């Protein structure tokens, strides 16, 4: 694919130049935070760091971390760095665990965010000739407004569908010949199934590309969405705390996401010690905003486990790449001493032809961890013979053992008996009481 | 020749079977024979009904996982040793029976046996050659 860039100078900037730009921006950003956010100033004071200690991006490690707990403590205005009268927008996380997190935006912040999403759309081949169907939720959730803003900047005809009402999604997609679909990967898969049920073949679907994010998904799921919709499916990464989708985006190579590092500087740290790890190491992803006005976060710990890489990319972008997050520090289970990420179970299920709908149940019986995985039976695999079904359970457990190194007990359960991921599905039930 | 068996995946949960039979009853579907194979996790409900196409449609729409399976039905005399005779013939011809269930005819003096084997045609040929009478869809309707 011939490469187009939305902001070529930044996206293909030589690394040394980028470092200089990041350093200049960081010095200003730290000063802005120190002067306007008493909450972070006190964290810096505690650590004995002043803005004068931060002279370049190499000094970043001197700054204290921010965590989700800080954001909750500081709710709602504690991390705001601009007067409210300068703010034009607010977004919020779903707040499933306790207090919500709210993030504020000035017009400058919205513009910067829209630029990030515009880069993502152009990177998947989007231009003003495209019809971009945004089926992320519009509202407090950042998905809808983020991609909407990016699509406007690129000049696409933007269909602000929001999520849900699949019948209407399909009608607009086919009547208006949408070429780019933006939504969560699970909703893309759902729309794909609905199109298939209505008799659409991949070649009848006008879409050419999809930008899917806001929830973890696997390579196998990418393949299955690409096959059903007849498109290229691209990943996008973001978090409300930083801005929303577009913090990092995938290019034609589909081998990880370029971080918009002129706005968001990425580090990988050891989640236990907080020490910065060298490039290529697996650890917790930490983001520092470099030029935000209303809600600048310095060294925010995302809890996503991930790897960064500066290998040369065939798309010509020099922006550092992050791998698909392998899981979250707080999703990781330790079962019989082995680290298990739910995403690994999903990978096995898709590879073996099951729906990626599962529930892990962990318990401790006689000082031993029990590890059970409930998986939905599919119409293709169902047979009338008990022995066949028992063999399927055994073979699935075997495939999981190869992936995880420990052996689960697999139970096949009735279709649709495990809650769907419309809300937040409960994937893990840990009954161990270790206190 | 084979007859149709409806196979339903059921979770080992209280009330599952009754909700299936209730759904069928409300749609005026009559059960001819029924068997359940159960494990600790799940059960497989096997049904012979008067209208399998309608039953399949109703149960799928209700959300059950259904599979239509061809099985062999054979009529045997109602006397000791009659079932053994039928099974012996199959065994002598190396036909492995995965499962079977039997039910009595209402008026006549014989029983019906439903057999699940790998190769229906072969099993039917062997049974017929040995003088057994196979059950047809018409027989089921008359039960």
Coordinates of C-alpha atoms in Angstrom, one line a residue:
Chain A
X1 CA 0.0 0.0 0.0
X2 CA 1.4 3.4 -0.9
X3 CA 2.0 5.2 2.4
X4 CA 0.2 8.3 3.3
X5 CA 0.7 10.2 6.5
X6 CA -1.5 12.7 8.3
X7 CA 1.5 14.6 9.8
X8 CA 4.4 13.3 7.9
X9 CA 7.1 15.5 9.5
X10 CA 6.3 14.1 13.0
X11 CA 5.4 10.6 12.0
X12 CA 8.7 10.0 10.2
X13 CA 10.9 12.3 12.3
X14 CA 14.5 11.1 12.9
X15 CA 14.8 9.7 16.4
X16 CA 17.3 12.2 17.6
X17 CA 15.1 15.1 16.5
X18 CA 12.1 13.4 18.2
X19 CA 14.1 13.1 21.4
X20 CA 14.9 16.8 21.3
X21 CA 11.2 17.7 20.7
X22 CA 10.1 15.4 23.5
X23 CA 12.7 17.0 25.9
X24 CA 11.6 20.5 25.1
X25 CA 8.0 19.6 25.6
X26 CA 8.6 17.6 28.9
X27 CA 10.4 20.5 30.5
X28 CA 7.4 22.8 29.9
X29 CA 4.9 20.1 30.8
X30 CA 6.6 19.4 34.2
X31 CA 6.7 23.1 35.0
X32 CA 3.0 23.5 34.0
X33 CA 2.0 20.6 36.3
X34 CA 4.2 21.7 39.2
X35 CA 2.8 25.1 39.1
X36 CA -0.9 24.2 38.7
X37 CA -1.5 20.8 40.3
X38 CA -0.8 20.8 44.0
X39 CA -1.5 17.1 44.2
X40 CA 1.4 16.2 41.9
X41 CA 3.6 19.0 43.3
X42 CA 3.4 17.4 46.7
X43 CA 4.4 14.0 45.2
X44 CA 7.4 15.7 43.6
X45 CA 8.3 17.5 46.8
X46 CA 8.1 14.2 48.8
X47 CA 10.6 12.7 46.3
X48 CA 12.7 15.8 46.4
X49 CA 12.4 16.6 42.7
X50 CA 11.9 20.1 41.3
X51 CA 11.1 21.2 37.7
X52 CA 14.8 22.3 37.5
X53 CA 15.9 18.7 37.8
X54 CA 14.1 17.8 34.6
X55 CA 16.3 19.1 31.7
X56 CA 15.6 16.4 29.1
X57 CA 13.5 13.3 28.5
X58 CA 16.4 11.3 30.1
X59 CA 15.5 12.8 33.4
X60 CA 11.9 11.4 33.3
X61 CA 12.8 8.5 35.6
X62 CA 13.3 11.0 38.4
X63 CA 9.6 11.9 38.5
X64 CA 7.1 10.1 40.8
X65 CA 4.4 7.7 39.3
X66 CA 0.7 8.3 39.2
X67 CA -1.7 5.4 39.6
X68 CA -5.4 4.8 39.2
X69 CA -5.7 5.2 43.0
X70 CA -4.3 8.7 42.7
X71 CA -6.9 9.6 40.1
X72 CA -9.6 8.3 42.4
X73 CA -8.2 10.2 45.4
X74 CA -8.0 13.4 43.4
X75 CA -11.5 13.1 42.0
X76 CA -12.9 15.3 40.5
X77 CA -10.7 18.4 40.2
X78 CA -7.5 17.4 42.0
X79 CA -5.4 16.8 38.9
X80 CA -6.9 19.6 36.8
X81 CA -4.1 22.0 35.5
X82 CA -6.3 24.7 33.9
X83 CA -9.2 26.8 35.2
X84 CA -12.5 25.1 34.5
X85 CA -13.5 28.1 32.3
X86 CA -10.7 27.1 29.9
X87 CA -12.1 23.5 29.6
X88 CA -14.5 22.5 26.9
X89 CA -15.1 18.8 27.4
X90 CA -15.1 16.0 30.0
X91 CA -14.9 12.2 29.5
X92 CA -15.0 9.4 32.0
X93 CA -14.1 5.8 32.5
X94 CA -16.8 3.2 33.2
X95 CA -15.9 3.2 36.9
X96 CA -16.6 -0.5 37.5
X97 CA -14.4 -0.6 40.6
X98 CA -15.4 2.3 42.9
X99 CA -15.2 5.9 41.9
X100 CA -15.1 7.0 38.3
X101 CA -12.2 8.7 36.8
X102 CA -12.9 12.0 35.0
X103 CA -10.6 13.7 32.5
X104 CA -10.9 17.3 31.3
X105 CA -10.0 18.8 27.9
X106 CA -9.3 22.3 26.6
X107 CA -9.8 23.0 22.9
X108 CA -6.1 22.5 22.4
X109 CA -6.4 19.0 24.1
X110 CA -9.3 18.0 21.9
X111 CA -7.4 19.1 18.8
X112 CA -4.3 17.2 19.8
X113 CA -6.5 14.1 20.4
X114 CA -8.3 14.5 17.1
X115 CA -4.9 14.7 15.3
X116 CA -3.8 11.4 16.9
X117 CA -7.0 9.7 15.7
X118 CA -6.6 11.3 12.2
X119 CA -3.1 9.7 12.0
X120 CA -4.6 6.3 12.8
X121 CA -7.3 6.7 10.1
X122 CA -4.7 7.8 7.4
X123 CA -2.4 5.0 8.5
X124 CA -5.1 2.4 7.5
X125 CA -5.5 4.0 4.1
X126 CA -8.2 6.5 5.0
X127 CA -8.7 9.8 3.1
X128 CA -11.4 12.4 2.5
X129 CA -12.9 10.0 -0.1
X130 CA -13.8 7.5 2.7
X131 CA -17.1 7.0 4.5
X132 CA -16.2 6.3 8.1
X133 CA -18.7 4.5 10.3
X134 CA -18.1 5.2 14.0
X135 CA -19.8 2.5 16.0
X136 CA -18.1 3.2 19.3
X137 CA -20.4 4.6 22.0
X138 CA -20.7 8.4 22.0
X139 CA -20.9 9.9 25.4
X140 CA -18.7 9.9 28.4
X141 CA -16.8 7.0 26.8
X142 CA -13.9 8.3 24.7
X143 CA -14.3 5.9 21.7
X144 CA -17.1 7.6 19.7
X145 CA -15.9 11.2 20.0
X146 CA -12.3 10.3 19.5
X147 CA -12.6 8.6 16.2
X148 CA -15.4 11.1 15.2
X149 CA -12.9 13.9 15.6
X150 CA -10.2 12.1 13.7
X151 CA -12.5 11.3 10.8
X152 CA -13.5 15.0 10.6
X153 CA -9.9 16.1 10.4
X154 CA -9.1 13.6 7.7
X155 CA -12.2 14.8 5.9
X156 CA -14.1 11.5 5.7
X157 CA -17.9 11.5 5.5
X158 CA -18.4 10.5 9.2
X159 CA -21.4 8.4 10.2
X160 CA -21.8 9.0 14.0
X161 CA -23.7 5.8 14.6
X162 CA -22.7 5.2 18.2
X163 CA -22.9 1.5 19.3
X164 CA -25.8 -0.9 19.2
X165 CA -28.9 -1.1 16.9
X166 CA -27.1 -3.6 14.6
X167 CA -29.9 -3.6 12.1
X168 CA -29.4 0.2 11.6
X169 CA -25.6 -0.2 11.5
X170 CA -26.0 -2.7 8.6
X171 CA -28.5 -0.5 6.8
X172 CA -26.2 2.6 6.9
X173 CA -23.1 0.5 6.1
X174 CA -24.6 -1.0 3.0
X175 CA -26.8 2.0 1.8
X176 CA -24.1 4.6 2.3
X177 CA -21.2 2.3 1.3
X178 CA -19.1 2.8 4.5
X179 CA -15.5 1.9 3.8
X180 CA -14.0 2.2 7.3
X181 CA -15.6 0.8 10.5
X182 CA -14.5 2.0 14.0
X183 CA -15.8 0.0 17.0
X184 CA -14.7 -2.5 19.6
X185 CA -13.4 -5.8 18.2
X186 CA -16.2 -7.7 19.8
X187 CA -18.8 -5.5 18.2
X188 CA -17.1 -5.8 14.8
X189 CA -17.3 -9.6 15.2
X190 CA -21.0 -9.3 16.2
X191 CA -21.8 -7.1 13.2
X192 CA -19.9 -9.6 11.0
X193 CA -22.0 -12.5 12.3
X194 CA -25.2 -10.5 11.7
X195 CA -24.1 -9.7 8.1
X196 CA -23.3 -13.3 7.5
X197 CA -26.7 -14.4 8.9
X198 CA -28.4 -12.0 6.4
X199 CA -26.6 -13.6 3.6
X200 CA -23.8 -11.1 3.0
X201 CA -20.6 -12.5 1.7
X202 CA -17.3 -10.7 2.5
X203 CA -17.1 -9.4 -1.1
X204 CA -20.6 -7.8 -0.8
X205 CA -19.6 -5.7 2.2
X206 CA -18.3 -2.2 1.2
X207 CA -15.8 -2.0 4.1
X208 CA -12.1 -2.1 3.4
X209 CA -10.6 -1.4 6.8
X210 CA -11.6 -1.4 10.5
X211 CA -10.1 0.3 13.5
X212 CA -10.8 -1.7 16.6
X213 CA -9.8 -1.1 20.1
X214 CA -10.9 -0.3 23.7
X215 CA -10.7 -4.0 24.7
X216 CA -8.2 -6.7 24.5
X217 CA -8.3 -9.0 21.4
X218 CA -6.0 -11.6 19.9
X219 CA -4.4 -12.3 16.5
X220 CA -6.9 -15.1 16.0
X221 CA -9.8 -12.8 16.5
X222 CA -8.2 -10.3 14.0
X223 CA -8.1 -13.1 11.5
X224 CA -11.6 -14.1 12.0
X225 CA -13.0 -10.5 11.8
X226 CA -10.9 -10.0 8.6
X227 CA -12.3 -13.1 7.0
X228 CA -15.9 -12.4 7.9
X229 CA -16.0 -8.8 6.9
X230 CA -13.4 -9.0 4.0
X231 CA -11.3 -6.2 5.4
X232 CA -8.0 -5.4 7.1
X233 CA -8.5 -5.0 10.8
X234 CA -6.3 -2.6 12.7
X235 CA -5.7 -2.2 16.4
X236 CA -5.8 1.2 18.2
X237 CA -4.8 1.9 21.8
X238 CA -5.7 4.5 24.3
X239 CA -7.0 5.3 27.7
X240 CA -9.2 8.0 29.0
X241 CA -6.6 9.0 31.5
X242 CA -4.2 9.9 28.7
X243 CA -6.8 11.2 26.3
X244 CA -8.7 8.3 24.7
X245 CA -8.1 6.1 21.6
X246 CA -5.2 7.2 19.4
X247 CA -2.4 7.2 22.0
X248 CA -1.0 4.4 19.7
X249 CA -2.3 3.1 16.3
X250 CA -1.5 0.3 13.9
X251 CA -0.1 0.8 10.4
X252 CA -0.3 -1.3 7.3
X253 CA 2.3 -3.7 8.7
X254 CA -0.1 -4.9 11.4
X255 CA 2.7 -5.8 13.8
X256 CA 2.1 -3.5 16.7
X257 CA 1.0 0.1 17.3
X258 CA 3.0 3.3 16.7
X259 CA 2.9 5.5 19.8
X260 CA 2.1 9.1 19.1
X261 CA 5.2 9.9 21.1
X262 CA 5.4 13.6 20.3
X263 CA 2.3 13.8 22.7
X264 CA 2.6 10.7 24.9
X265 CA 6.0 9.3 26.0
X266 CA 6.0 5.6 26.7
X267 CA 8.2 3.7 29.3
X268 CA 8.2 0.1 30.3
X269 CA 8.8 -0.5 34.0
X270 CA 9.2 -3.5 36.3
X271 CA 5.7 -3.5 38.0
X272 CA 7.2 -4.6 41.3
X273 CA 10.2 -2.3 41.7
X274 CA 9.2 0.6 39.4
X275 CA 12.6 0.4 37.7
X276 CA 12.7 1.5 34.0
X277 CA 13.4 -1.5 31.8
X278 CA 15.5 -1.5 28.6
X279 CA 13.8 -1.5 25.2
X280 CA 12.4 -4.9 24.3
X281 CA 11.7 -5.9 27.9
X282 CA 8.2 -7.0 29.0
X283 CA 6.8 -4.9 31.8
X284 CA 4.2 -2.4 32.7
X285 CA 3.5 0.4 30.3
X286 CA 3.7 4.0 31.7
X287 CA 2.7 7.1 29.8
X288 CA 3.7 10.7 30.3
X289 CA 1.7 13.4 28.5
X290 CA 4.0 16.0 26.9
X291 CA 1.8 18.8 25.8
X292 CA -1.6 18.6 27.4
X293 CA -3.2 21.6 29.1
X294 CA -6.2 20.5 31.2
X295 CA -5.3 17.0 32.3
X296 CA -1.6 16.3 32.0
X297 CA -0.5 13.1 33.6
X298 CA 3.2 12.4 34.3
X299 CA 4.3 8.8 34.5
X300 CA 0.9 7.3 34.7
X301 CA 1.0 3.6 35.3
X302 CA -1.5 1.9 32.8
X303 CA -1.2 -1.6 34.4
X304 CA -1.0 -2.9 30.8
X305 CA 1.8 -5.5 30.3
X306 CA 3.5 -4.8 27.1
X307 CA 6.8 -4.5 25.1
X308 CA 8.2 -1.5 23.2
X309 CA 10.3 -1.7 20.1
X310 CA 12.2 0.7 17.9
X311 CA 12.7 -1.7 15.0
X312 CA 12.4 0.0 11.6
X313 CA 8.9 -0.2 10.3
X314 CA 8.1 -0.8 6.6
X315 CA 5.5 2.0 6.7
X316 CA 8.3 4.5 7.1
X317 CA 7.1 5.8 10.5
X318 CA 9.8 6.2 13.1
X319 CA 7.4 6.4 16.0
X320 CA 8.2 3.8 18.6
X321 CA 5.9 0.7 18.5
X322 CA 4.1 -1.0 21.3
X323 CA 3.0 -4.7 21.1
X324 CA -0.6 -5.6 21.8
X325 CA -0.8 -5.5 25.6
X326 CA -0.6 -9.1 26.9
X327 CA -2.8 -8.5 29.8
X328 CA -3.0 -6.2 32.8
X329 CA -1.1 -6.4 36.0
X330 CA -4.4 -6.7 37.8
X331 CA -5.8 -9.4 35.4
X332 CA -2.9 -11.7 35.9
X333 CA -3.7 -14.8 37.9
X334 CA -1.0 -16.8 39.6
X335 CA -2.2 -20.4 39.6
X336 CA 0.0 -23.1 41.1
X337 CA 2.8 -20.6 40.9
X338 CA 2.3 -20.0 37.1
X339 CA 1.3 -16.6 35.6
X340 CA -1.9 -16.9 33.7
X341 CA -3.4 -14.2 31.6
X342 CA -7.1 -14.6 30.5
X343 CA -6.1 -13.5 27.0
X344 CA -4.0 -16.7 26.6
X345 CA -7.2 -18.8 27.2
X346 CA -8.9 -16.7 24.5
X347 CA -6.1 -17.4 22.0
X348 CA -6.5 -21.2 22.6
X349 CA -10.3 -21.1 22.2
X350 CA -10.2 -19.2 18.9
X351 CA -7.4 -21.5 17.6
X352 CA -9.5 -24.6 18.5
X353 CA -12.7 -23.2 16.9
X354 CA -14.6 -22.2 20.0
X355 CA -16.3 -18.9 20.8
X356 CA -14.0 -16.6 22.8
X357 CA -16.5 -16.8 25.6
X358 CA -15.2 -18.4 28.8
X359 CA -15.0 -18.2 32.5
X360 CA -12.1 -19.2 34.7
X361 CA -12.8 -20.5 38.1
X362 CA -9.9 -20.8 40.6
X363 CA -10.2 -22.2 44.1
X364 CA -8.0 -23.7 46.7
X365 CA -8.8 -27.2 48.0
X366 CA -6.4 -28.9 50.5
X367 CA -3.8 -26.3 49.8
X368 CA -3.8 -27.0 46.1
X369 CA -5.1 -24.6 43.5
X370 CA -8.0 -25.9 41.3
X371 CA -8.2 -24.4 37.9
X372 CA -11.4 -24.8 35.9
X373 CA -12.3 -23.2 32.6
X374 CA -16.0 -23.2 31.4
X375 CA -16.3 -23.0 27.6
X376 CA -19.4 -22.8 25.5
X377 CA -20.3 -25.8 23.3
X378 CA -20.7 -24.8 19.6
X379 CA -23.3 -26.0 17.1
X380 CA -20.5 -27.3 14.8
X381 CA -18.9 -29.4 17.5
X382 CA -21.9 -30.8 19.3
X383 CA -22.4 -34.5 18.9
X384 CA -24.8 -37.0 20.4
X385 CA -22.0 -39.1 21.8
X386 CA -20.9 -38.5 25.4
X387 CA -17.4 -40.0 24.6
X388 CA -16.9 -37.5 21.8
X389 CA -17.7 -34.5 24.1
X390 CA -15.5 -35.8 26.9
X391 CA -12.7 -36.2 24.3
X392 CA -13.2 -32.5 23.2
X393 CA -12.9 -31.3 26.8
X394 CA -9.7 -33.3 27.2
X395 CA -8.2 -32.1 24.0
X396 CA -9.0 -28.4 24.8
X397 CA -7.4 -28.9 28.3
X398 CA -4.4 -30.3 26.5
X399 CA -4.1 -27.3 24.2
X400 CA -4.4 -24.9 27.2
X401 CA -1.7 -26.8 29.0
X402 CA 0.7 -26.3 26.0
X403 CA -0.1 -22.6 26.1
X404 CA 0.0 -22.1 29.9
X405 CA 2.2 -24.8 31.3
X406 CA -0.5 -26.0 33.7
X407 CA -3.4 -28.2 33.2
X408 CA -7.0 -26.9 33.6
X409 CA -10.2 -28.9 33.9
X410 CA -12.4 -27.9 31.0
X411 CA -16.1 -28.0 31.2
X412 CA -18.2 -27.5 28.1
X413 CA -21.4 -25.6 28.9
X414 CA -24.5 -24.6 27.0
X415 CA -24.3 -21.8 24.4
X416 CA -25.0 -18.3 25.7
X417 CA -24.8 -19.5 29.3
X418 CA -21.7 -17.3 29.9
X419 CA -22.5 -13.6 30.1
X420 CA -21.6 -11.7 26.9
X421 CA -19.1 -8.8 26.8
X422 CA -21.6 -6.0 26.3
X423 CA -21.1 -4.8 29.8
X424 CA -17.9 -6.1 31.4
X425 CA -18.0 -9.9 31.4
X426 CA -16.8 -11.6 34.5
X427 CA -14.0 -13.7 33.1
X428 CA -12.4 -14.8 36.3
X429 CA -13.9 -16.1 39.5
X430 CA -11.2 -16.5 42.1
X431 CA -12.6 -18.1 45.2
X432 CA -9.2 -18.6 46.9
X433 CA -9.1 -17.0 50.3
X434 CA -5.4 -16.4 51.0
X435 CA -5.6 -14.1 54.0
Chain B
X1 CA -34.7 -46.2 6.4
X2 CA -33.0 -44.8 9.5
X3 CA -35.2 -42.9 11.9
X4 CA -34.5 -39.4 13.2
X5 CA -33.4 -38.7 16.8
X6 CA -33.2 -35.2 18.2
X7 CA -30.2 -34.7 20.4
X8 CA -30.2 -31.8 22.8
X9 CA -27.2 -30.5 24.9
X10 CA -28.4 -29.9 28.4
X11 CA -26.6 -28.4 31.3
X12 CA -26.6 -30.4 34.5
X13 CA -28.9 -27.9 36.2
X14 CA -32.2 -28.3 38.0
X15 CA -35.2 -27.7 35.8
X16 CA -33.5 -28.0 32.4
X17 CA -35.2 -31.2 31.2
X18 CA -38.6 -30.1 32.4
X19 CA -38.3 -26.8 30.5
X20 CA -37.5 -28.8 27.4
X21 CA -40.4 -31.2 27.7
X22 CA -42.7 -28.3 28.7
X23 CA -41.7 -26.4 25.5
X24 CA -42.5 -29.4 23.4
X25 CA -45.8 -30.1 25.1
X26 CA -46.9 -26.5 24.7
X27 CA -46.2 -26.9 20.9
X28 CA -48.2 -30.1 20.8
X29 CA -45.2 -32.4 20.2
X30 CA -45.6 -35.9 21.4
X31 CA -42.6 -37.8 22.8
X32 CA -42.2 -41.4 21.6
X33 CA -39.0 -42.3 23.4
X34 CA -36.5 -40.5 25.5
X35 CA -33.1 -41.2 27.0
X36 CA -30.6 -39.2 28.9
X37 CA -26.8 -39.7 29.1
X38 CA -25.3 -37.7 31.8
X39 CA -21.9 -36.7 33.1
X40 CA -20.9 -34.6 36.0
X41 CA -21.1 -31.4 33.8
X42 CA -23.6 -31.9 31.1
X43 CA -26.3 -34.3 29.8
X44 CA -27.3 -35.4 26.3
X45 CA -31.0 -35.7 25.9
X46 CA -32.1 -38.0 23.1
X47 CA -35.6 -37.8 21.8
X48 CA -37.8 -39.6 19.3
X49 CA -40.9 -37.5 18.6
X50 CA -43.8 -37.4 16.3
X51 CA -42.7 -34.3 14.4
X52 CA -38.9 -33.9 14.6
X53 CA -38.7 -31.0 12.2
X54 CA -41.1 -28.9 14.3
X55 CA -39.4 -29.9 17.5
X56 CA -36.0 -29.0 16.1
X57 CA -37.3 -25.6 15.1
X58 CA -38.9 -24.8 18.4
X59 CA -36.0 -25.9 20.5
X60 CA -33.4 -24.1 18.4
X61 CA -35.4 -20.9 18.6
X62 CA -35.7 -21.3 22.3
X63 CA -31.9 -21.3 22.4
X64 CA -31.0 -25.0 22.8
X65 CA -28.2 -26.7 21.0
X66 CA -29.8 -29.4 18.8
X67 CA -28.5 -32.0 16.5
X68 CA -30.5 -34.3 14.3
X69 CA -29.0 -37.8 14.3
X70 CA -29.9 -40.8 12.2
X71 CA -30.4 -43.9 14.3
X72 CA -31.5 -47.5 13.6
X73 CA -34.8 -48.7 15.0
X74 CA -35.5 -52.3 15.3
X75 CA -38.6 -54.2 16.4
X76 CA -38.0 -57.2 18.7
X77 CA -40.2 -59.8 20.3
X78 CA -41.3 -59.2 23.9
X79 CA -39.5 -62.3 25.4
X80 CA -36.3 -63.0 27.2
X81 CA -33.3 -63.3 24.9
X82 CA -34.8 -61.3 22.0
X83 CA -32.6 -58.2 22.5
X84 CA -29.5 -60.4 23.0
X85 CA -30.2 -62.1 19.6
X86 CA -30.2 -58.7 17.8
X87 CA -27.1 -57.5 19.6
X88 CA -25.3 -60.8 18.8
X89 CA -25.9 -60.5 15.1
X90 CA -24.4 -57.0 15.2
X91 CA -21.5 -58.1 17.3
X92 CA -20.7 -61.1 15.0
X93 CA -20.5 -58.6 12.1
X94 CA -18.2 -56.3 14.0
X95 CA -20.7 -53.5 14.4
X96 CA -20.1 -51.5 17.6
X97 CA -23.1 -50.0 19.3
X98 CA -22.4 -46.6 20.8
X99 CA -25.5 -46.5 22.8
X100 CA -29.1 -47.9 22.8
X101 CA -32.4 -47.5 24.5
X102 CA -35.6 -49.4 24.3
X103 CA -39.3 -48.9 24.8
X104 CA -42.4 -51.1 24.7
X105 CA -45.1 -51.0 22.1
X106 CA -48.5 -50.1 23.6
X107 CA -50.7 -52.8 22.0
X108 CA -48.6 -55.3 20.2
X109 CA -46.5 -57.9 22.0
X110 CA -43.1 -56.5 21.2
X111 CA -40.5 -53.9 22.0
X112 CA -38.6 -51.3 20.0
X113 CA -34.9 -50.7 20.3
X114 CA -33.1 -47.6 19.1
X115 CA -29.4 -48.2 18.3
X116 CA -26.6 -45.7 17.5
X117 CA -23.9 -47.2 15.3
X118 CA -21.3 -45.8 13.0
X119 CA -22.7 -47.2 9.7
X120 CA -26.5 -47.2 9.7
X121 CA -27.0 -48.9 6.3
X122 CA -24.7 -51.7 7.2
X123 CA -26.3 -52.4 10.5
X124 CA -29.8 -52.3 8.9
X125 CA -28.7 -54.7 6.2
X126 CA -27.3 -57.2 8.8
X127 CA -30.4 -57.0 11.0
X128 CA -32.8 -57.4 8.1
X129 CA -30.8 -60.4 6.7
X130 CA -31.1 -62.0 10.1
X131 CA -34.8 -61.6 9.9
X132 CA -35.3 -58.6 12.1
X133 CA -38.0 -56.0 11.3
X134 CA -36.8 -52.4 11.2
X135 CA -38.9 -49.5 12.4
X136 CA -39.8 -46.8 10.0
X137 CA -41.1 -43.3 10.4
X138 CA -44.6 -44.7 9.8
X139 CA -44.2 -47.2 12.6
X140 CA -43.2 -44.3 14.9
X141 CA -46.3 -42.4 13.9
X142 CA -48.5 -45.3 14.7
X143 CA -47.1 -45.8 18.2

